Every structure is written in C-alpha cells, then in structure tokens.
Amino acid sequence: MSIIRQIVALNAGSSSIKFAVFAGDDLNREGRGKIDRIGSAGAEWTWKSAAGQTDRETLPNLDSEHAIAEFMRRLESLVDPANVAVGHRIVHGGPDFIESQAVTPPLIAGLRKISDFDPEHLPAQINLIEVVGKSWPAAAQVACFDTAFHANLPIVARTLPVPRRLQSLGVRRYGFHGISYAYLLEELARVADPEAATGRVILAHLGNGASMAAVHRGRGIDTTMAFTPTAGMPMSTRSGDLDPSLAFFLNRTEGTTADEFFHMMNSEAGLLGVSETSADMRDLLASRATDTRAAEAVDLFCYSARKWIGAFAAALGGLDTLVFSGGIGENAAEVRQEICQPLEWLGVKFDAAANANGAGRISLDGSAVHVRVIKTDEELMIARDVARLFP
C-alpha cells in the first residue's frame, strides 16, 4: 500500500493548459480543469470538481509566462505540493523517447534537441515541466509520450518516402494520440472481451485533432498522422495530408514563407479553412443545411474518415472492430452515421437507433464488424503511469 497522495495529469499546449487531479491508490478523480485562450483578451480558468461544482473566471490579458504563474498559483489551492506527483502529456517523443519515464535533466535536454519536431507543443511542455520543478522541487514528475504507442510500427509503415539520408535526422512516421489509443485498447478488452482487443481493430480518435490507428494483436501497425500531427485526416484547423508542392506554389505566387505556410496549415486550414466560418464540428452540423461551405467541410471530414478506414482494413487484412472516440467521435452521432452507413461493403451493419441514443455499441447483432463508442481518458492513463513509476 502506497502513501495516499495526489497525482496531477497535465496537458500543456501553446494556448491552453488542461489538467486533472487524482487521489489515493485507486486514483479517484477529484476533478479536472483548464486555463485556455492564453494570449488572447479572454483567457479563462475553469475547475470542475468530481462533485459537480464548477469554478470559472475570466483572466484578461494573460501572456504565456503570466498564465503559467497564475495556473500554478491556482493549482496549489487544489493540491498539497508536499505530497503530489505530476504526469505530463508530451506530444512528441522523437526517435529516443518511446516509453513513459521520470523527468530528469538529461530528459529535458533531449526534449530541447527535438523541439523543432513539434514547435507547436514541445516548447510549452518543456517550460511547464521546468516551472513545476522550480515551484515544487520535491514533486516527482513523469513524461508520458503520445508517440510511444506507435514506436514499433512496422518498417513499411513508419518509413516516409523521402531521401534515406533524412532518416538520420529522425524523419519517419511517429503517430500521435498514443495515450488515448492505449486507453481505448484497455477499455475495449474490458467492455467487449480480451480477444476483441487482440483482433483487427481501427481506433478513431476524432476531435479537434483527429487521427486513426490500425491495431492487430494489440500492436499498432499503422496510423494516419506522420512526422507531425498535421498529417492524415483534415481536422479542426489542421489540413491533414496535402500535396507538398503546395508550399512551393504559394511561395512563388504569394511569397508565402515556411513559417507562414506552417501556421496556415496548422491554424487556418481543415474544417475552418473549408467552411470559412468555424473549426467546431458542432457549429458546422448546425449550419450545414443553410451553408454550403459548412456542409462541404462536414462531408470532407466524413469522406476522409471512410477512406482511411478502407485503407486500414486493407492493411489489416480485414476488420473486426471499429472504435470511435474523441470529442467528435464520442458526441457527434450524425458524423458517426455518415462515416459508417456507406461501409456495409466492409461488413458494417449500422444500428442507427443505438447510435442516435448514444449507445456504447452502434452495430447490429450479426454485424461482421463491431462498431463501438468509447469515451477516452488520457488523464487517467497518465496518472496510472505516474503511479506505476512512483508506487
């Protein structure tokens, strides 16, 4: 029996910090919160306790440095800094960090070396690790890598078709959302049976960032995202896969720089770029009947998802289970229906009534492919890794 303590699971991005607090050996969730819209006029702090009490406050004019200081101050009112451990979701682990591990000076130095792999996330995540270390020097910290789940992709799946010399720089398919995928496999084994999780599975984490993973015998064999999280499906503001010569074209015709192109493809593309109105699937579904651009954005998202499902079914040699998760996958019944109904050729017998009612299984009895909706919990997976490394 370990000493009862708290574990904070942190997820830092360029404009937000999300977190959850767990307590005791059973990892009881005490609540979750976030500080978001950092750098804008309307930054906001939110904390929702397990009992359902919500604390929300607007924090105007917070830049990144002051936002982190304010975040730590507020977090200290929720935890005991002398008896806490912290787990960090690290989006990119590069070629060397392939499993969760304790934060050490060599680990931080290693993350700095690969910051260019993911300039959207890594600098903010490194900064938060260092701030926590200075604020709570006695607290154990653990880095949990989103890329770890995909670390052992088959060579044919992880190799990108670029000059081989670039492999020495770490250029390969890494894949992301791995913490979510690890959780979904565990839950699939629990809610269905252990054999389901060892079969031919496609996991679809569809949210602001959207990706899929093909899994066989409990091992990832392919995934849609690649060297960075920009690749694969169109997402809320990320383009997904593109003709790489578009960068050259825009440079020649509009003088677009590399930095401008990167920003556009990560922050102005995807659903937002196609609809020209919103990056939020909820808004697009609400307006698609009267807004052609919104309808086209939704159609493109669902069409892309079906293409990837078909491709991964080919890679797997068939399909036994399809799992939807993430904010869109868990909540947008209309999107799930538009993805699944045309997949009858693949063996999907879709249960429209169960889907509309938010059931956990949305395929009919006798369907060759079982289709499930499972709510992901990346924060719990991070807490479990912290508890495992610091029992």
Coordinates of C-alpha atoms in Angstrom, one line a residue:
M1 CA 0.0 0.0 0.0
S2 CA 1.5 3.3 -1.1
I3 CA 1.1 6.6 0.9
I4 CA -2.1 8.3 -0.1
R5 CA -1.2 11.3 -2.3
Q6 CA -2.4 13.3 -5.2
I7 CA -1.4 13.0 -8.9
V8 CA -1.8 15.8 -11.3
A9 CA -2.1 14.9 -15.0
L10 CA -1.0 17.9 -17.2
N11 CA -1.5 18.6 -20.8
A12 CA 0.1 21.8 -22.0
G13 CA -0.5 23.4 -25.4
S14 CA 0.5 26.6 -27.0
S15 CA -2.7 28.4 -25.8
S16 CA -4.0 26.2 -23.0
I17 CA -3.1 24.0 -20.0
K18 CA -5.5 21.2 -19.2
F19 CA -5.3 19.1 -16.1
A20 CA -6.9 16.6 -13.8
V21 CA -6.3 15.7 -10.1
F22 CA -6.4 12.1 -8.8
A23 CA -6.0 10.9 -5.2
G24 CA -5.1 7.7 -3.5
D25 CA -4.2 4.2 -4.6
D26 CA -7.5 3.9 -6.5
L27 CA -6.7 7.1 -8.5
N28 CA -10.1 8.7 -7.6
R29 CA -10.6 11.7 -9.8
E30 CA -11.1 14.8 -7.7
G31 CA -11.8 17.0 -10.7
R32 CA -10.5 18.5 -13.9
G33 CA -9.8 21.9 -15.1
K34 CA -8.0 24.1 -17.6
I35 CA -6.8 27.6 -18.3
D36 CA -7.3 28.3 -22.0
R37 CA -7.2 31.1 -24.6
I38 CA -3.8 32.1 -23.3
G39 CA -2.5 35.1 -25.1
S40 CA -6.0 36.4 -26.0
A41 CA -8.1 39.0 -24.3
G42 CA -10.4 36.4 -22.8
A43 CA -8.2 33.8 -21.1
E44 CA -10.4 31.7 -18.8
W45 CA -9.8 29.5 -15.8
T46 CA -12.2 26.5 -15.2
W47 CA -12.2 23.9 -12.5
K48 CA -15.0 21.3 -12.1
S49 CA -14.8 19.0 -9.1
A50 CA -16.0 15.4 -9.0
A51 CA -19.0 16.6 -7.0
G52 CA -20.0 18.8 -9.9
Q53 CA -19.1 22.2 -8.5
T54 CA -17.7 24.5 -11.2
D55 CA -15.4 27.5 -10.7
R56 CA -15.0 29.7 -13.8
E57 CA -13.2 33.0 -14.1
T58 CA -12.0 35.2 -16.9
L59 CA -8.4 36.2 -16.7
P60 CA -7.8 39.1 -19.1
N61 CA -4.5 39.9 -20.9
L62 CA -2.5 36.8 -19.8
D63 CA 0.6 36.1 -21.8
S64 CA 2.2 32.6 -21.6
E65 CA 4.6 33.5 -18.7
H66 CA 1.9 35.0 -16.5
A67 CA -0.6 32.4 -17.5
I68 CA 1.7 29.6 -16.1
A69 CA 2.4 31.5 -12.9
E70 CA -1.4 32.1 -12.4
F71 CA -2.1 28.4 -13.2
M72 CA 0.4 27.2 -10.6
R73 CA -1.0 29.6 -8.0
R74 CA -4.5 28.3 -8.5
L75 CA -3.4 24.7 -8.7
E76 CA -1.7 25.0 -5.3
S77 CA -5.2 25.6 -3.8
L78 CA -6.3 22.2 -5.1
V79 CA -3.3 20.0 -4.2
D80 CA -0.7 19.6 -1.5
P81 CA 2.6 20.5 -3.1
A82 CA 4.5 18.5 -0.5
N83 CA 2.6 15.3 -1.4
V84 CA 2.0 15.4 -5.1
A85 CA 3.4 13.8 -8.2
V86 CA 2.9 15.2 -11.7
G87 CA 2.5 13.5 -15.1
H88 CA 2.9 15.4 -18.3
R89 CA 1.4 14.5 -21.7
I90 CA 4.3 15.1 -24.1
V91 CA 3.1 15.1 -27.7
H92 CA 6.3 14.2 -29.5
G93 CA 9.0 11.9 -28.2
G94 CA 11.1 11.8 -31.3
P95 CA 13.2 8.7 -32.0
D96 CA 14.5 8.2 -28.5
F97 CA 11.7 8.6 -26.0
I98 CA 9.5 5.5 -26.5
E99 CA 8.1 4.9 -23.0
S100 CA 6.9 7.0 -20.0
Q101 CA 9.8 7.9 -17.7
A102 CA 10.8 10.1 -14.8
V103 CA 11.7 13.6 -15.7
T104 CA 15.5 14.2 -15.3
P105 CA 17.9 16.9 -16.6
P106 CA 19.0 14.6 -19.5
L107 CA 15.4 14.0 -20.5
I108 CA 14.7 17.8 -20.6
A109 CA 17.9 18.3 -22.6
G110 CA 16.8 15.6 -25.0
L111 CA 13.4 17.2 -25.5
R112 CA 15.1 20.5 -26.2
K113 CA 17.0 18.9 -29.0
I114 CA 13.9 17.7 -30.7
S115 CA 11.8 20.9 -30.2
D116 CA 11.8 21.5 -34.0
F117 CA 9.9 18.2 -34.4
D118 CA 6.9 19.8 -32.8
P119 CA 7.3 23.6 -32.3
E120 CA 3.5 23.9 -31.5
H121 CA 3.7 21.8 -28.4
L122 CA 7.1 20.9 -27.1
P123 CA 8.4 24.3 -26.1
A124 CA 5.3 24.9 -23.9
Q125 CA 5.5 21.5 -22.4
I126 CA 9.2 21.8 -21.6
N127 CA 8.5 25.2 -20.0
L128 CA 5.8 23.7 -17.8
I129 CA 8.0 20.9 -16.7
E130 CA 10.6 23.4 -15.6
V131 CA 8.1 25.6 -13.8
V132 CA 6.7 22.7 -11.9
G133 CA 10.2 21.6 -10.9
K134 CA 11.1 25.0 -9.6
S135 CA 7.7 25.5 -7.8
W136 CA 7.5 22.0 -6.3
P137 CA 11.1 20.7 -6.1
A138 CA 10.0 17.7 -4.0
A139 CA 7.4 16.5 -6.6
A140 CA 8.2 13.6 -8.8
Q141 CA 7.5 14.3 -12.5
V142 CA 6.8 11.8 -15.3
A143 CA 6.8 12.4 -19.0
C144 CA 4.2 10.4 -20.9
F145 CA 4.7 10.4 -24.7
D146 CA 1.9 10.4 -27.3
T147 CA 4.2 8.8 -29.8
A148 CA 5.2 5.8 -27.6
F149 CA 2.2 3.7 -28.7
H150 CA 3.5 3.8 -32.3
A151 CA 7.2 3.3 -31.5
N152 CA 7.3 -0.1 -33.0
L153 CA 5.4 0.4 -36.2
P154 CA 6.5 -2.0 -39.0
I155 CA 9.3 -0.6 -41.1
V156 CA 7.0 -0.3 -44.1
A157 CA 4.5 1.8 -42.2
R158 CA 7.0 4.1 -40.4
T159 CA 9.2 4.8 -43.5
L160 CA 8.4 8.1 -45.3
P161 CA 9.2 8.2 -49.0
V162 CA 11.9 10.9 -48.7
P163 CA 15.7 10.6 -49.3
R164 CA 17.0 8.0 -46.9
R165 CA 19.6 10.4 -45.5
L166 CA 16.8 12.2 -43.8
Q167 CA 16.2 9.2 -41.6
S168 CA 19.4 10.1 -39.7
L169 CA 17.6 13.4 -38.7
G170 CA 14.7 11.4 -37.2
V171 CA 12.4 11.8 -40.2
R172 CA 9.8 9.0 -40.0
R173 CA 6.1 8.3 -39.2
Y174 CA 5.7 8.8 -35.5
G175 CA 1.9 8.9 -35.0
F176 CA 0.2 10.6 -32.1
H177 CA -2.8 10.3 -29.8
G178 CA -1.0 7.2 -28.4
I179 CA -2.0 7.8 -24.8
S180 CA -5.7 7.7 -25.9
Y181 CA -5.1 4.6 -28.0
A182 CA -3.5 2.7 -25.2
Y183 CA -6.6 3.6 -23.0
L184 CA -9.1 2.6 -25.7
L185 CA -7.5 -0.8 -26.2
E186 CA -7.7 -1.5 -22.4
E187 CA -11.3 -0.4 -22.4
L188 CA -12.2 -2.5 -25.5
A189 CA -10.8 -5.5 -23.7
R190 CA -13.0 -4.6 -20.6
V191 CA -16.3 -3.7 -22.3
A192 CA -16.2 -6.4 -25.0
D193 CA -13.7 -9.2 -24.3
P194 CA -9.9 -9.6 -24.3
E195 CA -10.0 -11.2 -27.7
A196 CA -11.6 -8.1 -29.3
A197 CA -8.5 -6.1 -28.3
T198 CA -6.2 -8.6 -30.0
G199 CA -8.2 -8.7 -33.2
R200 CA -8.1 -6.4 -36.2
V201 CA -9.1 -3.0 -34.8
I202 CA -9.3 0.5 -36.1
L203 CA -9.3 3.2 -33.4
A204 CA -10.6 6.6 -34.4
H205 CA -9.8 9.4 -32.1
L206 CA -11.8 12.2 -33.7
G207 CA -11.6 15.6 -32.0
N208 CA -10.0 19.0 -32.7
G209 CA -7.1 16.8 -33.7
A210 CA -8.2 13.7 -35.5
S211 CA -6.3 10.5 -36.2
M212 CA -6.8 6.8 -36.6
A213 CA -4.7 3.8 -35.7
A214 CA -4.7 0.3 -37.2
V215 CA -4.0 -2.3 -34.5
H216 CA -3.5 -6.0 -34.7
R217 CA -2.8 -8.4 -31.8
G218 CA -2.7 -5.4 -29.6
R219 CA 0.1 -3.7 -31.6
G220 CA -0.1 -0.6 -33.7
I221 CA 0.7 -1.4 -37.4
D222 CA -0.2 2.0 -39.0
T223 CA -1.6 5.4 -38.2
T224 CA -2.8 8.5 -40.1
M225 CA -0.6 11.2 -38.5
A226 CA 3.1 11.1 -39.6
F227 CA 6.2 13.1 -38.7
T228 CA 4.0 15.7 -37.1
P229 CA 0.3 15.9 -36.0
T230 CA -0.5 17.9 -39.1
A231 CA -0.7 14.9 -41.4
G232 CA -3.6 12.5 -42.1
M233 CA -7.2 13.5 -41.9
P234 CA -8.5 17.1 -42.1
M235 CA -9.0 18.4 -38.6
S236 CA -10.5 21.4 -36.9
T237 CA -7.7 23.8 -38.1
R238 CA -5.1 21.3 -39.5
S239 CA -5.0 20.4 -43.1
G240 CA -4.2 16.7 -43.0
D241 CA -2.4 15.3 -46.0
L242 CA -1.5 17.7 -48.8
D243 CA 0.4 17.8 -52.0
P244 CA 3.8 19.1 -50.6
S245 CA 4.4 21.1 -53.7
L246 CA 1.6 23.5 -52.5
A247 CA 4.3 25.1 -50.3
F248 CA 6.4 25.8 -53.4
F249 CA 3.4 27.1 -55.3
L250 CA 2.4 29.5 -52.6
N251 CA 5.9 30.7 -52.2
R252 CA 6.2 31.5 -55.9
T253 CA 2.8 33.1 -56.3
E254 CA 2.1 34.8 -52.9
G255 CA 5.5 34.9 -51.3
T256 CA 4.4 32.6 -48.5
T257 CA 7.3 31.8 -46.2
A258 CA 7.9 28.5 -44.5
D259 CA 6.7 29.9 -41.2
E260 CA 3.5 31.3 -42.8
F261 CA 2.8 28.1 -44.5
F262 CA 3.2 26.1 -41.3
H263 CA 0.9 28.5 -39.5
M264 CA -1.7 28.3 -42.2
M265 CA -1.7 24.5 -42.4
N266 CA -2.0 24.1 -38.6
S267 CA -4.2 27.0 -37.6
E268 CA -6.2 28.2 -40.6
A269 CA -6.9 25.0 -42.6
G270 CA -9.1 21.9 -42.0
L271 CA -12.7 22.5 -41.2
L272 CA -12.1 26.2 -40.5
G273 CA -10.4 26.7 -43.9
V274 CA -13.0 24.9 -45.9
S275 CA -16.0 26.3 -44.1
E276 CA -14.6 29.8 -43.6
T277 CA -16.8 30.1 -40.5
S278 CA -15.9 27.7 -37.8
A279 CA -13.4 25.0 -36.7
D280 CA -16.1 23.4 -34.4
M281 CA -17.9 20.4 -35.8
R282 CA -21.0 21.4 -33.7
D283 CA -21.3 24.7 -35.4
L284 CA -20.9 23.1 -38.8
L285 CA -23.5 20.5 -38.2
A286 CA -25.9 23.1 -37.0
S287 CA -25.5 25.3 -40.1
R288 CA -24.9 22.7 -42.9
A289 CA -28.5 22.8 -44.1
T290 CA -28.2 26.5 -45.0
D291 CA -24.4 26.9 -45.5
T292 CA -22.9 25.1 -48.4
R293 CA -19.4 25.7 -47.1
A294 CA -20.2 24.1 -43.7
A295 CA -21.8 21.2 -45.5
E296 CA -18.7 20.6 -47.6
A297 CA -16.5 20.7 -44.6
V298 CA -18.5 18.0 -42.8
D299 CA -18.7 15.9 -46.0
L300 CA -14.9 16.2 -46.5
F301 CA -14.2 15.1 -42.9
C302 CA -16.5 12.1 -43.1
Y303 CA -15.3 11.1 -46.6
S304 CA -11.7 11.2 -45.4
A305 CA -12.5 9.1 -42.4
R306 CA -14.1 6.4 -44.7
K307 CA -11.1 6.4 -46.9
W308 CA -8.7 5.8 -44.0
I309 CA -11.0 3.1 -42.7
G310 CA -10.9 1.4 -46.1
A311 CA -7.1 1.8 -46.3
F312 CA -6.5 0.4 -42.8
A313 CA -8.9 -2.5 -43.4
A314 CA -6.7 -3.4 -46.4
A315 CA -3.5 -3.1 -44.2
L316 CA -5.1 -5.3 -41.5
G317 CA -6.4 -7.9 -44.0
G318 CA -10.0 -7.3 -42.8
L319 CA -11.7 -5.6 -39.9
D320 CA -13.2 -6.9 -36.6
T321 CA -13.8 -3.8 -34.6
L322 CA -14.1 -0.1 -35.2
V323 CA -13.9 2.3 -32.2
F324 CA -15.0 5.9 -32.2
S325 CA -13.6 8.3 -29.5
G326 CA -12.6 11.9 -29.0
G327 CA -14.9 14.9 -28.8
I328 CA -16.4 14.4 -32.3
G329 CA -16.3 10.6 -32.2
E330 CA -18.0 10.4 -28.8
N331 CA -20.6 13.1 -29.3
A332 CA -21.4 13.6 -32.9
A333 CA -23.9 10.9 -33.8
E334 CA -24.5 12.4 -37.2
V335 CA -20.8 12.2 -38.1
R336 CA -20.6 8.5 -36.9
Q337 CA -23.6 7.7 -39.1
E338 CA -22.2 9.4 -42.2
I339 CA -18.9 7.5 -41.7
C340 CA -20.5 4.1 -41.0
Q341 CA -23.5 3.8 -43.2
P342 CA -21.6 3.6 -46.5
L343 CA -19.4 0.8 -45.0
E344 CA -21.8 -2.0 -45.5
W345 CA -19.5 -3.5 -48.1
L346 CA -16.9 -3.9 -45.3
G347 CA -19.3 -5.8 -43.1
V348 CA -20.6 -2.9 -41.0
K349 CA -24.3 -3.3 -40.2
F350 CA -25.0 0.0 -38.6
D351 CA -27.6 0.4 -35.8
A352 CA -29.0 4.0 -36.4
A353 CA -31.2 3.9 -33.4
A354 CA -28.4 2.8 -31.0
N355 CA -26.2 5.5 -32.5
A356 CA -28.8 8.2 -32.0
N357 CA -29.3 7.2 -28.4
G358 CA -25.6 7.3 -27.6
A359 CA -25.2 3.6 -27.0
G360 CA -21.8 2.0 -26.5
R361 CA -22.3 -0.4 -29.3
I362 CA -23.7 1.0 -32.6
S363 CA -23.6 -2.0 -34.8
L364 CA -26.4 -4.6 -35.2
D365 CA -26.3 -8.1 -33.9
G366 CA -24.7 -10.2 -36.7
S367 CA -22.5 -7.4 -38.0
A368 CA -19.2 -8.7 -39.1
V369 CA -17.6 -5.6 -37.8
H370 CA -18.4 -4.5 -34.3
V371 CA -18.7 -0.7 -34.0
R372 CA -18.3 0.8 -30.6
V373 CA -18.1 4.3 -29.0
I374 CA -15.7 4.5 -26.0
K375 CA -15.0 7.7 -24.1
T376 CA -11.3 8.2 -23.9
D377 CA -9.4 9.1 -20.7
E378 CA -5.9 10.3 -21.4
E379 CA -5.6 11.9 -18.0
L380 CA -6.2 8.6 -16.2
M381 CA -3.6 6.8 -18.4
I382 CA -1.1 9.5 -17.4
A383 CA -2.0 9.1 -13.7
R384 CA -1.6 5.3 -14.0
D385 CA 1.9 5.7 -15.4
V386 CA 2.9 8.1 -12.6
A387 CA 1.6 5.6 -10.0
R388 CA 3.4 2.7 -11.7
L389 CA 6.8 4.6 -11.8
F390 CA 6.4 6.0 -8.3
P391 CA 4.4 3.5 -6.3

